[in-house]
XYZ file of C-alpha atoms in Angstrom:
682
model
C 72.489 185.955 -229.591
C 75.312 186.353 -227.089
C 72.825 187.776 -224.588
C 70.610 184.675 -224.970
C 73.605 182.428 -224.296
C 74.469 184.512 -221.225
C 70.875 184.185 -219.965
C 70.836 180.416 -220.567
C 74.230 180.064 -218.873
C 73.015 182.115 -215.888
C 69.849 179.993 -215.588
C 71.921 176.786 -215.789
C 74.332 178.006 -213.096
C 71.384 179.036 -210.915
C 69.783 175.591 -211.266
C 73.070 173.867 -210.389
C 73.534 176.166 -207.389
C 70.008 175.474 -206.181
C 70.619 171.738 -206.563
C 73.730 171.869 -204.394
C 71.970 174.123 -201.910
C 68.754 172.095 -201.571
C 69.555 168.766 -203.206
C 70.497 167.175 -199.911
C 67.103 168.074 -198.476
C 65.121 166.369 -201.249
C 63.767 163.105 -199.951
C 62.805 160.106 -202.015
C 59.672 159.924 -204.161
C 58.119 157.516 -201.667
C 57.931 160.441 -199.238
C 60.496 159.376 -196.652
C 61.528 162.380 -194.620
C 63.760 160.699 -192.042
C 66.942 158.642 -192.439
C 67.637 156.054 -189.740
C 71.325 155.152 -189.840
C 72.435 151.562 -189.330
C 76.123 150.856 -188.694
C 77.473 147.314 -188.990
C 80.680 148.451 -187.246
C 78.657 149.657 -184.250
C 76.572 146.482 -184.206
C 79.762 144.406 -184.189
C 80.949 146.348 -181.157
C 77.685 146.149 -179.197
C 76.733 142.645 -180.383
C 73.269 141.346 -179.495
C 72.571 144.335 -177.263
C 73.163 146.628 -180.249
C 70.707 144.624 -182.368
C 68.184 144.762 -179.513
C 68.548 148.563 -179.285
C 68.309 149.040 -183.063
C 65.134 146.962 -183.174
C 63.776 149.298 -180.511
C 64.399 152.248 -182.858
C 62.605 150.488 -185.722
C 59.632 149.572 -183.510
C 59.366 153.118 -182.129
C 59.441 154.866 -185.503
C 56.844 152.427 -186.852
C 54.634 152.993 -183.804
C 54.913 156.766 -184.275
C 54.162 156.341 -188.001
C 57.269 158.270 -188.961
C 58.092 158.220 -192.686
C 61.611 156.856 -192.470
C 64.152 154.938 -194.500
C 67.061 152.871 -193.233
C 70.423 153.926 -194.630
C 73.819 152.404 -193.914
C 76.801 154.195 -192.426
C 78.511 153.531 -195.766
C 75.726 155.428 -197.565
C 76.321 158.317 -195.197
C 80.016 158.171 -196.002
C 79.544 158.364 -199.770
C 77.231 161.356 -200.107
C 75.206 163.978 -198.295
C 71.826 162.440 -197.402
C 68.667 163.714 -199.096
C 66.306 163.847 -196.140
C 64.963 166.402 -193.698
C 66.220 164.604 -190.600
C 68.949 162.081 -189.785
C 68.673 159.837 -186.721
C 71.817 158.313 -185.202
C 70.241 155.787 -182.768
C 73.534 154.726 -181.148
C 76.116 154.902 -183.925
C 79.258 154.626 -181.814
C 81.543 153.823 -184.765
C 81.285 156.652 -187.303
C 83.864 157.458 -189.966
C 85.317 160.935 -190.342
C 83.838 161.088 -193.855
C 80.367 160.395 -192.432
C 80.859 163.059 -189.764
C 81.887 165.560 -192.426
C 78.807 164.774 -194.539
C 76.553 165.170 -191.497
C 78.099 168.583 -190.868
C 77.466 169.608 -194.493
C 73.925 168.209 -194.282
C 73.234 170.493 -191.324
C 74.836 173.458 -193.072
C 72.313 172.952 -195.864
C 69.347 173.060 -193.504
C 69.002 169.440 -192.356
C 68.342 168.359 -188.763
C 69.968 165.697 -186.561
C 68.710 163.560 -183.670
C 71.681 161.717 -182.095
C 71.658 159.415 -179.098
C 73.986 157.890 -176.525
C 77.437 156.877 -177.887
C 76.954 158.209 -181.423
C 80.257 159.377 -183.021
C 82.286 158.440 -179.907
C 84.722 156.417 -182.052
C 85.646 156.048 -185.741
C 84.664 153.111 -187.976
C 87.531 151.038 -186.533
C 86.402 151.789 -182.969
C 89.465 154.001 -182.503
C 89.773 157.454 -181.011
C 88.948 159.882 -183.820
C 90.780 162.936 -182.465
C 93.433 163.900 -179.946
C 91.124 163.820 -176.939
C 88.469 161.386 -175.732
C 85.363 163.067 -177.113
C 82.588 162.774 -179.684
C 83.558 163.530 -183.269
C 80.350 165.563 -183.470
C 80.827 167.342 -180.124
C 80.502 170.806 -181.705
C 77.287 169.760 -183.424
C 75.902 168.066 -180.287
C 76.726 171.150 -178.243
C 78.285 168.947 -175.554
C 81.565 167.275 -174.596
C 81.979 163.763 -173.215
C 82.789 163.611 -169.497
C 82.384 159.984 -168.392
C 80.173 156.915 -168.820
C 77.677 155.556 -166.326
C 75.780 152.272 -166.183
C 75.061 151.943 -162.479
C 72.210 152.854 -160.169
C 71.458 155.240 -158.498
C 72.600 157.564 -161.312
C 70.530 158.426 -164.400
C 67.275 157.073 -162.986
C 65.113 160.057 -163.974
C 64.878 162.922 -166.432
C 63.813 166.300 -165.119
C 62.878 168.922 -167.709
C 63.616 172.628 -167.917
C 61.550 173.713 -170.920
C 58.050 174.559 -169.683
C 55.973 172.597 -172.224
C 58.116 169.500 -171.521
C 58.051 170.113 -167.771
C 54.259 170.117 -167.701
C 53.949 166.818 -169.588
C 56.924 165.042 -167.999
C 57.419 166.374 -164.437
C 59.729 163.425 -163.678
C 60.353 160.724 -166.299
C 61.775 157.410 -165.119
C 64.208 155.580 -167.427
C 64.896 151.854 -167.547
C 68.639 151.315 -167.621
C 70.680 153.731 -165.430
C 72.943 154.054 -168.471
C 74.234 157.238 -170.097
C 77.120 159.247 -171.449
C 77.655 161.974 -168.872
C 78.407 165.182 -170.764
C 79.079 168.861 -170.207
C 76.887 171.069 -172.371
C 78.469 173.998 -174.180
C 77.571 177.404 -172.781
C 75.551 178.368 -175.853
C 73.543 175.111 -175.886
C 70.109 174.716 -174.335
C 69.703 171.899 -171.821
C 66.191 170.493 -172.186
C 66.534 167.860 -169.438
C 68.914 166.780 -166.678
C 69.648 163.359 -165.173
C 68.585 162.806 -161.573
C 69.513 159.988 -159.203
C 67.134 157.354 -157.857
C 66.010 159.736 -155.100
C 64.507 161.971 -157.801
C 66.236 165.005 -156.284
C 70.007 164.986 -156.718
C 71.775 165.489 -160.049
C 73.707 162.439 -161.235
C 76.918 164.493 -161.413
C 77.450 168.193 -160.795
C 74.590 170.031 -162.491
C 76.817 171.219 -165.359
C 77.789 167.585 -166.072
C 74.276 166.126 -165.781
C 72.717 167.404 -169.004
C 70.624 164.577 -170.495
C 68.936 166.107 -173.554
C 70.627 169.030 -175.286
C 69.546 171.345 -178.100
C 72.561 172.908 -179.789
C 72.994 176.630 -180.405
C 71.969 176.360 -184.075
C 68.730 174.581 -183.078
C 69.454 171.913 -185.699
C 70.558 169.038 -183.458
C 69.169 167.357 -180.361
C 71.532 165.050 -178.498
C 70.192 162.537 -175.955
C 72.850 161.125 -173.629
C 70.845 157.909 -173.128
C 69.409 155.764 -175.919
C 65.702 156.510 -175.632
C 65.071 153.980 -178.423
C 66.347 151.052 -176.319
C 63.320 148.771 -175.684
C 63.755 149.213 -171.915
C 62.889 152.887 -172.494
C 60.802 153.041 -175.684
C 58.314 150.381 -174.530
C 56.935 153.158 -172.329
C 54.191 155.310 -173.934
C 55.632 158.205 -171.935
C 59.078 157.801 -173.527
C 57.565 157.305 -176.992
C 55.676 160.560 -176.447
C 58.910 162.301 -175.484
C 60.669 161.008 -178.619
C 57.758 162.314 -180.704
C 58.004 165.741 -179.024
C 61.751 165.919 -179.645
C 61.331 165.014 -183.315
C 58.639 167.688 -183.656
C 60.929 170.220 -182.030
C 63.378 169.627 -184.896
C 60.801 169.193 -187.697
C 57.385 170.617 -186.704
C 54.472 168.179 -187.047
C 56.623 165.306 -188.333
C 54.825 163.117 -185.761
C 51.112 163.190 -184.963
C 51.003 163.533 -181.187
C 47.361 162.434 -181.000
C 48.076 158.939 -182.280
C 46.737 156.015 -180.310
C 50.131 154.339 -180.877
C 51.592 156.532 -178.134
C 49.272 154.827 -175.658
C 49.669 151.226 -176.753
C 50.903 148.803 -174.128
C 52.628 145.896 -175.821
C 55.701 144.579 -174.067
C 57.228 141.138 -174.391
C 59.786 140.328 -171.735
C 62.296 137.940 -173.245
C 66.032 137.596 -173.561
C 67.297 139.123 -176.842
C 70.235 136.722 -176.844
C 70.387 133.350 -178.542
C 73.922 131.972 -178.606
C 75.221 129.780 -181.420
C 78.126 128.801 -179.165
C 76.691 127.297 -175.992
C 78.654 127.084 -172.786
C 78.053 123.978 -170.677
C 77.907 123.893 -166.864
C 81.544 123.259 -165.888
C 83.693 123.852 -162.825
C 82.880 124.673 -159.235
C 79.338 125.805 -158.430
C 79.345 129.363 -157.114
C 76.844 131.925 -155.824
C 76.745 135.514 -157.138
C 74.947 138.342 -155.343
C 72.873 140.278 -157.890
C 72.467 143.960 -157.060
C 71.336 145.220 -153.687
C 68.424 144.345 -151.415
C 65.095 144.554 -153.270
C 61.442 144.882 -152.295
C 60.021 143.797 -155.639
C 61.134 142.003 -158.812
C 59.463 140.276 -161.771
C 60.564 136.936 -163.196
C 60.021 135.068 -166.471
C 61.842 132.469 -168.563
C 62.023 131.452 -172.198
C 61.291 127.862 -171.136
C 59.009 126.291 -168.513
C 60.118 127.087 -164.965
C 59.254 126.308 -161.369
C 59.432 128.074 -158.016
C 60.401 126.145 -154.901
C 60.177 126.906 -151.179
C 61.603 124.608 -148.485
C 62.573 122.090 -151.191
C 58.975 121.807 -152.436
C 57.568 123.052 -155.751
C 54.948 125.708 -155.006
C 54.421 126.994 -158.578
C 54.886 125.722 -162.122
C 54.914 128.375 -164.863
C 55.033 128.165 -168.651
C 57.529 129.812 -170.985
C 56.905 133.565 -171.187
C 54.647 133.734 -168.114
C 55.531 136.590 -165.798
C 55.316 136.516 -162.004
C 56.023 139.329 -159.585
C 57.632 138.799 -156.174
C 56.983 141.406 -153.457
C 58.481 141.615 -149.994
C 55.851 142.057 -147.292
C 57.701 141.536 -144.021
C 58.430 138.814 -143.163
C 57.040 137.066 -146.277
C 57.725 136.866 -149.981
C 54.443 137.166 -151.925
C 54.166 135.900 -155.508
C 51.654 137.549 -157.862
C 50.578 136.905 -161.447
C 50.954 139.564 -164.143
C 47.307 140.477 -163.391
C 48.107 140.987 -159.684
C 46.467 137.744 -158.534
C 48.117 136.381 -155.365
C 49.561 132.955 -156.232
C 51.687 131.961 -153.230
C 53.257 133.200 -149.996
C 56.501 132.020 -148.372
C 58.415 133.055 -145.268
C 61.518 131.161 -146.447
C 63.831 131.606 -149.411
C 62.531 130.963 -152.924
C 64.422 129.044 -155.588
C 63.644 129.478 -159.291
C 64.662 126.779 -161.758
C 64.101 126.875 -165.526
C 64.130 123.879 -167.835
C 66.818 125.466 -170.036
C 68.725 127.050 -167.081
C 68.038 130.620 -168.253
C 65.910 132.986 -166.165
C 64.886 136.603 -166.835
C 64.997 139.104 -163.982
C 62.883 142.190 -164.732
C 62.532 145.474 -162.863
C 59.259 147.129 -163.927
C 58.619 150.844 -163.447
C 55.220 152.506 -163.151
C 55.606 154.248 -166.541
C 56.389 150.870 -168.209
C 60.114 151.424 -168.638
C 61.981 148.394 -167.400
C 65.341 146.732 -166.910
C 65.894 143.127 -167.966
C 68.791 140.763 -167.314
C 68.998 137.060 -168.050
C 70.994 134.626 -165.957
C 72.175 131.062 -166.458
C 71.676 128.502 -163.698
C 69.186 129.006 -160.851
C 68.047 132.048 -158.883
C 67.479 132.267 -155.143
C 65.549 135.027 -153.376
C 66.878 135.279 -149.831
C 64.670 137.368 -147.479
C 66.076 139.496 -144.672
C 64.752 142.262 -142.422
C 64.658 144.923 -145.167
C 63.736 142.969 -148.303
C 65.363 140.158 -150.254
C 68.682 139.505 -151.958
C 68.789 137.863 -155.396
C 71.495 135.198 -155.691
C 72.479 133.539 -158.968
C 73.679 129.967 -158.455
C 75.665 128.607 -161.434
C 78.984 127.025 -162.385
C 82.265 128.901 -162.612
C 82.509 128.645 -166.419
C 78.910 129.857 -166.900
C 79.734 132.799 -164.634
C 82.878 133.644 -166.608
C 80.860 133.741 -169.844
C 78.891 136.631 -168.301
C 81.986 138.378 -166.891
C 84.524 138.437 -169.726
C 82.512 140.591 -172.204
C 81.994 143.175 -169.459
C 85.676 143.311 -168.540
C 87.157 143.327 -172.068
C 85.563 144.356 -175.403
C 84.537 141.357 -177.503
C 86.347 142.796 -180.559
C 89.782 142.420 -178.952
C 92.174 139.800 -180.424
C 91.563 136.162 -179.357
C 94.812 135.884 -177.345
C 93.933 139.020 -175.359
C 90.466 137.605 -174.632
C 91.977 134.271 -173.589
C 94.434 136.041 -171.263
C 91.543 137.967 -169.736
C 89.497 134.771 -169.316
C 92.356 133.202 -167.309
C 92.694 136.375 -165.244
C 88.919 136.495 -164.556
C 88.845 132.808 -163.587
C 91.828 133.204 -161.256
C 90.442 136.373 -159.674
C 87.119 134.643 -158.977
C 88.764 131.595 -157.392
C 91.098 133.739 -155.268
C 88.186 135.809 -153.911
C 85.450 133.218 -153.361
C 84.973 134.037 -149.669
C 84.752 137.792 -150.139
C 80.982 138.022 -149.435
C 80.384 134.838 -147.460
C 78.764 136.799 -144.610
C 76.092 137.966 -147.063
C 75.247 134.454 -148.209
C 77.088 134.429 -151.524
C 80.622 134.126 -152.895
C 81.041 137.167 -155.163
C 79.021 140.255 -156.080
C 78.243 141.432 -159.613
C 79.991 144.838 -159.443
C 83.509 146.263 -159.802
C 84.048 145.355 -156.146
C 84.532 141.806 -157.499
C 84.090 141.575 -161.284
C 81.366 143.091 -163.461
C 78.865 140.309 -164.166
C 75.895 141.095 -166.410
C 74.679 137.597 -167.162
C 73.676 136.000 -170.435
C 72.550 139.115 -172.328
C 76.091 140.463 -172.349
C 77.653 137.249 -173.692
C 79.251 137.118 -177.144
C 80.572 134.264 -179.240
C 84.133 135.652 -179.212
C 84.294 135.890 -175.417
C 82.529 132.555 -174.872
C 85.049 130.935 -177.210
C 87.897 132.386 -175.097
C 86.334 130.910 -171.942
C 85.938 127.505 -173.622
C 89.485 127.468 -175.010
C 91.005 128.244 -171.588
C 88.683 125.987 -169.595
C 90.152 125.222 -166.180
C 93.292 127.358 -166.602
C 94.323 129.629 -163.715
C 97.367 131.664 -162.638
C 99.329 130.565 -159.568
C 102.095 132.014 -157.440
C 103.552 129.010 -155.683
C 100.668 126.783 -154.636
C 98.122 129.622 -154.282
C 95.892 131.385 -156.780
C 97.493 134.679 -157.828
C 95.644 137.885 -156.939
C 95.068 138.863 -160.579
C 93.772 142.400 -160.222
C 93.527 144.323 -163.499
C 92.593 147.689 -164.989
C 91.641 149.231 -168.316
C 94.737 151.191 -169.370
C 98.026 151.777 -167.538
C 99.096 154.786 -169.620
C 102.510 153.250 -170.367
C 103.540 151.947 -166.940
C 101.778 149.810 -164.311
C 102.111 150.394 -160.581
C 103.199 148.370 -157.551
C 100.272 147.399 -155.325
C 101.703 149.194 -152.256
C 101.688 152.502 -154.155
C 97.965 152.282 -154.920
C 96.304 150.706 -151.879
C 97.311 150.609 -148.239
C 99.125 147.284 -148.468
C 102.089 147.009 -146.115
C 103.750 144.111 -147.908
C 104.862 143.955 -151.530
C 103.438 141.164 -153.700
C 106.257 139.874 -155.949
C 104.115 139.658 -159.089
C 102.193 142.934 -158.551
C 105.097 145.274 -159.225
C 105.537 148.135 -161.675
C 105.992 146.958 -165.286
C 106.741 149.162 -168.276
C 104.197 148.582 -170.985
C 106.760 148.008 -173.713
C 108.597 144.999 -175.138
C 112.038 146.158 -173.977
C 110.741 146.910 -170.441
C 113.344 149.683 -170.271
C 113.361 151.678 -167.059
C 111.451 154.950 -166.951
C 113.069 157.434 -164.584
C 111.062 160.316 -163.179
C 113.922 162.226 -161.575
C 111.843 165.370 -161.361
C 108.409 166.746 -162.240
C 109.565 167.878 -165.678
C 110.495 164.282 -166.566
C 107.010 163.181 -165.631
C 105.329 165.979 -167.605
C 107.365 165.022 -170.642
C 106.245 161.388 -170.205
C 102.595 162.496 -170.256
C 102.872 165.064 -173.054
C 105.341 163.108 -175.226
C 104.646 159.473 -174.348
C 106.908 156.605 -175.418
C 105.567 153.842 -177.657
C 103.474 151.503 -175.513
C 101.302 148.449 -175.998
C 98.280 150.408 -174.727
C 98.822 153.524 -176.856
C 95.692 152.929 -179.000
C 93.442 153.374 -175.983
C 91.105 156.348 -175.968
C 92.262 157.207 -172.455
C 95.974 156.554 -173.041
C 96.277 160.314 -172.610
C 93.551 162.589 -171.293
C 92.861 165.982 -169.821
C 90.075 167.331 -167.638
C 89.540 170.978 -166.709
C 87.582 172.287 -163.726
C 86.864 175.754 -162.424
C 87.644 176.550 -158.800
C 83.910 176.639 -158.099
C 83.375 173.198 -159.666
C 86.170 171.675 -157.580
C 84.745 173.233 -154.427
C 81.385 171.582 -155.135
C 83.050 168.239 -155.928
C 85.198 168.217 -152.797
C 82.400 169.392 -150.488
C 80.424 166.319 -151.587
C 83.261 163.776 -151.548
C 85.455 164.804 -148.600
C 82.747 164.300 -145.916
C 82.064 160.816 -147.360
C 85.742 159.870 -147.447
C 86.935 161.540 -144.225
C 83.715 161.066 -142.211
C 84.051 162.611 -138.711
C 87.539 163.946 -139.534
C 86.032 166.429 -141.977
C 85.198 170.065 -141.340
C 84.355 172.632 -143.998
C 87.522 173.746 -145.798
C 85.938 177.024 -146.923
C 86.930 178.456 -150.300
C 89.395 176.438 -152.359
C 92.780 178.122 -152.366
C 95.023 175.606 -154.095
C 95.531 172.031 -155.201
C 99.053 170.568 -155.061
C 100.794 167.251 -155.636
C 103.079 166.727 -152.646
C 104.407 163.275 -153.474
C 104.634 161.005 -156.500
C 105.699 157.335 -156.630
C 108.888 156.377 -158.515
C 106.540 155.069 -161.222
C 104.622 158.308 -161.601
C 101.351 157.906 -159.736
C 100.341 160.600 -157.268
C 100.814 159.517 -153.652
C 99.652 162.651 -151.828
C 97.326 165.385 -153.125
C 96.871 168.409 -150.871
C 93.614 170.356 -150.964
C 94.030 173.762 -149.327
C 91.007 175.812 -148.359
C 90.550 179.095 -146.538
C 89.552 177.222 -143.350
C 91.281 173.830 -143.571
C 93.657 171.701 -145.622
C 93.463 167.980 -146.351
C 95.898 165.453 -147.751
C 94.397 162.585 -149.760
C 96.558 159.579 -150.551
C 97.006 157.080 -153.384
C 93.969 155.634 -155.179
C 91.528 157.509 -152.927
C 92.439 160.604 -154.958
C 90.464 159.228 -157.906
C 87.298 158.804 -155.835
C 87.234 162.454 -154.824
C 85.595 162.904 -158.230
C 82.933 160.252 -157.590
C 81.348 161.482 -154.395
C 84.071 159.865 -152.285
C 82.943 156.371 -153.306
C 84.565 153.637 -155.394
C 82.685 153.154 -158.669
C 82.771 153.667 -162.430
C 83.171 157.430 -162.078
C 86.099 159.239 -160.563
C 89.242 160.768 -161.984
C 90.494 158.551 -164.787
C 93.769 157.663 -163.042
C 96.275 158.940 -160.492
C 98.923 159.222 -163.228
C 98.576 162.985 -163.748
C 99.933 166.473 -163.201
C 97.993 169.698 -162.667
C 98.351 173.099 -164.295
C 96.566 176.117 -162.878
C 95.719 179.212 -164.853
C 93.912 181.693 -162.622
C 90.810 179.784 -161.443
C 91.020 176.936 -163.974
C 92.687 173.671 -162.884
C 93.607 171.304 -165.720
C 94.564 167.691 -165.067
C 96.829 166.134 -167.724
C 96.967 162.387 -167.293
C 97.481 158.931 -168.694
C 95.542 155.682 -168.435
C 92.249 154.623 -166.900
C 91.993 152.736 -163.624
C 94.213 151.963 -160.655
C 97.178 150.725 -162.730
C 97.920 147.474 -160.855
C 98.298 144.126 -162.637
C 97.135 143.421 -166.178
C 96.560 146.401 -168.473
C 93.631 145.380 -170.685
C 94.504 147.805 -173.471
C 98.118 146.658 -173.239
C 96.976 143.033 -173.526
C 95.252 143.987 -176.750
C 98.434 145.626 -178.033
C 100.538 142.608 -177.094
C 98.114 140.226 -178.820
C 98.221 142.373 -181.949
C 102.025 142.148 -181.770
C 101.903 138.348 -181.792
C 102.132 137.425 -178.096
C 100.020 134.514 -176.826
C 97.799 134.555 -173.752
C 100.391 133.014 -171.413
C 103.077 135.495 -172.493
C 100.666 138.365 -171.909
C 99.856 137.174 -168.388
C 103.501 136.659 -167.471
C 104.386 140.152 -168.732
C 101.937 141.815 -166.341
C 102.299 139.290 -163.493
C 106.002 138.344 -163.434
C 106.771 135.004 -161.698
C 103.260 133.493 -161.977
C 102.595 130.085 -163.544
C 99.570 128.919 -165.532
C 98.114 125.587 -164.353
C 95.053 123.535 -165.327
C 92.829 122.846 -162.324
C 90.015 120.888 -163.998
């Protein structure tokens, strides 16, 4: 009798053990094998663009006839999923509990397909660990390096694995957007990012991994969101997604489906605002991108094309036209390549509802779409044509603010930023007058992405500060700004080669008491970085950071950037011998960095130091700030730093902290720009 009880008990324990071992792999009775995770926290962060991307994931999985089920991030948090495969389409905001359950899911035999910014922040959009990295970095088999959203980087994928290489010799993407990462040594890189030339890696090769299979072969990480409609509308990209899913779960997708070949693309703006911004303020002209040879145009309302003040074409809502440059003319074609009109002068496009779509189409049907308020002008020159967006100041600001400050920041921080953006635009209106427009759409002026980037929170901030600008005396203040100061801002003369101090662009401590920070020696500075004081910007992911490079990596970086920066003053420095900080400002930022090689030595000054890590050019890349010290251990150089950006003027992360502490927008501005006044100009 006792033996029977022992047998029954053993069988019961065995069943329970098997349940815990395989229970998480049992999918629902309906036969769903794949869980597609949807995160409301991530959608709140990304706004309409996030919804657009998520719809792309739904459309792709339906087209591929994948047996999937949508689950929420909260479901993932509560229990270990019961599927074969989890897809994180772009789940930026992921709780630690969800990350832990994903890890256990993989331990029990499940598979993971993660894309783009997945697990980069927790559910509150805060840094989840001590360093700026993915929560699931060990599972991805890669560490975050930096973000890119600019051409010419990340234009193509080039594949390493033979069966992929044969099918996709060079795959063009739509968005030039990615998380640049460094793959772990035991991971397998399936594809790398290449620049627009189709030859050069987008960063150093080790930092250009685009699609990575981890060492356990149970996770594929894609550094760009292949599900985004700009990518997944391409049959080629849909085929790649199918191949990657099959690599994780064999035969989960039928590769012979006709759905891989379907061509069904609708070019429309995914944004429909409930809070409309009206044309207000001075009319301005914004240069969009660089000189082009071809572009496609549509609108969500009827539109017309003019040349020499005459209407040459009327088009209906949704109709697409393509404009090609054929020197010296601009040729307009229908979507079916029928020649509609030719003009040797500039073209002007006007839409009934003042919203026009600008579309770059690639041969493999990936594309890039942006929507702009106001009118568009196509201005021909000797090499192609320049697109110019003509609109009012307030319409422009609605497309700037969400790209310069996250829409989830407190209202007073957003309002402060709106005033700063407005002032900066007005103070710099003549910056590009020789090119036929007032301002460009890049970091050289302010990042302007048009209507698709707008959000209700940022539009509300623009509306509530309408006509407000910062003045020093009777002139617009030069309201330069940056992402995170790291605890202390910098005087303008210590960052750029300005001979004269500007009274309101001085160093400010990022704390309420504004107590003086004294860096009497290098040890004081190291202590400031390693044991930072309480600061308004301390919640920032890059408040403190570290980056490590081998001697060989630095040699490659400097041999690319130094010739660009120094031009004819450069000669090969040979093998890197050492890297030393020779001078630091009283406020901590490096003033002179000496690079010593076996054949030459160079001294790089001030903010130019950051651009050594971006090919010698100003852009989104580069070293995160010049507020750093270096430690060398044999042939490994580690940079320990604080903040992100040049450090002059308003600290955006600090503005958030001040707003959360109860300061209003005017108080925030006057903290970072002492002695300025806020005035209403219209």
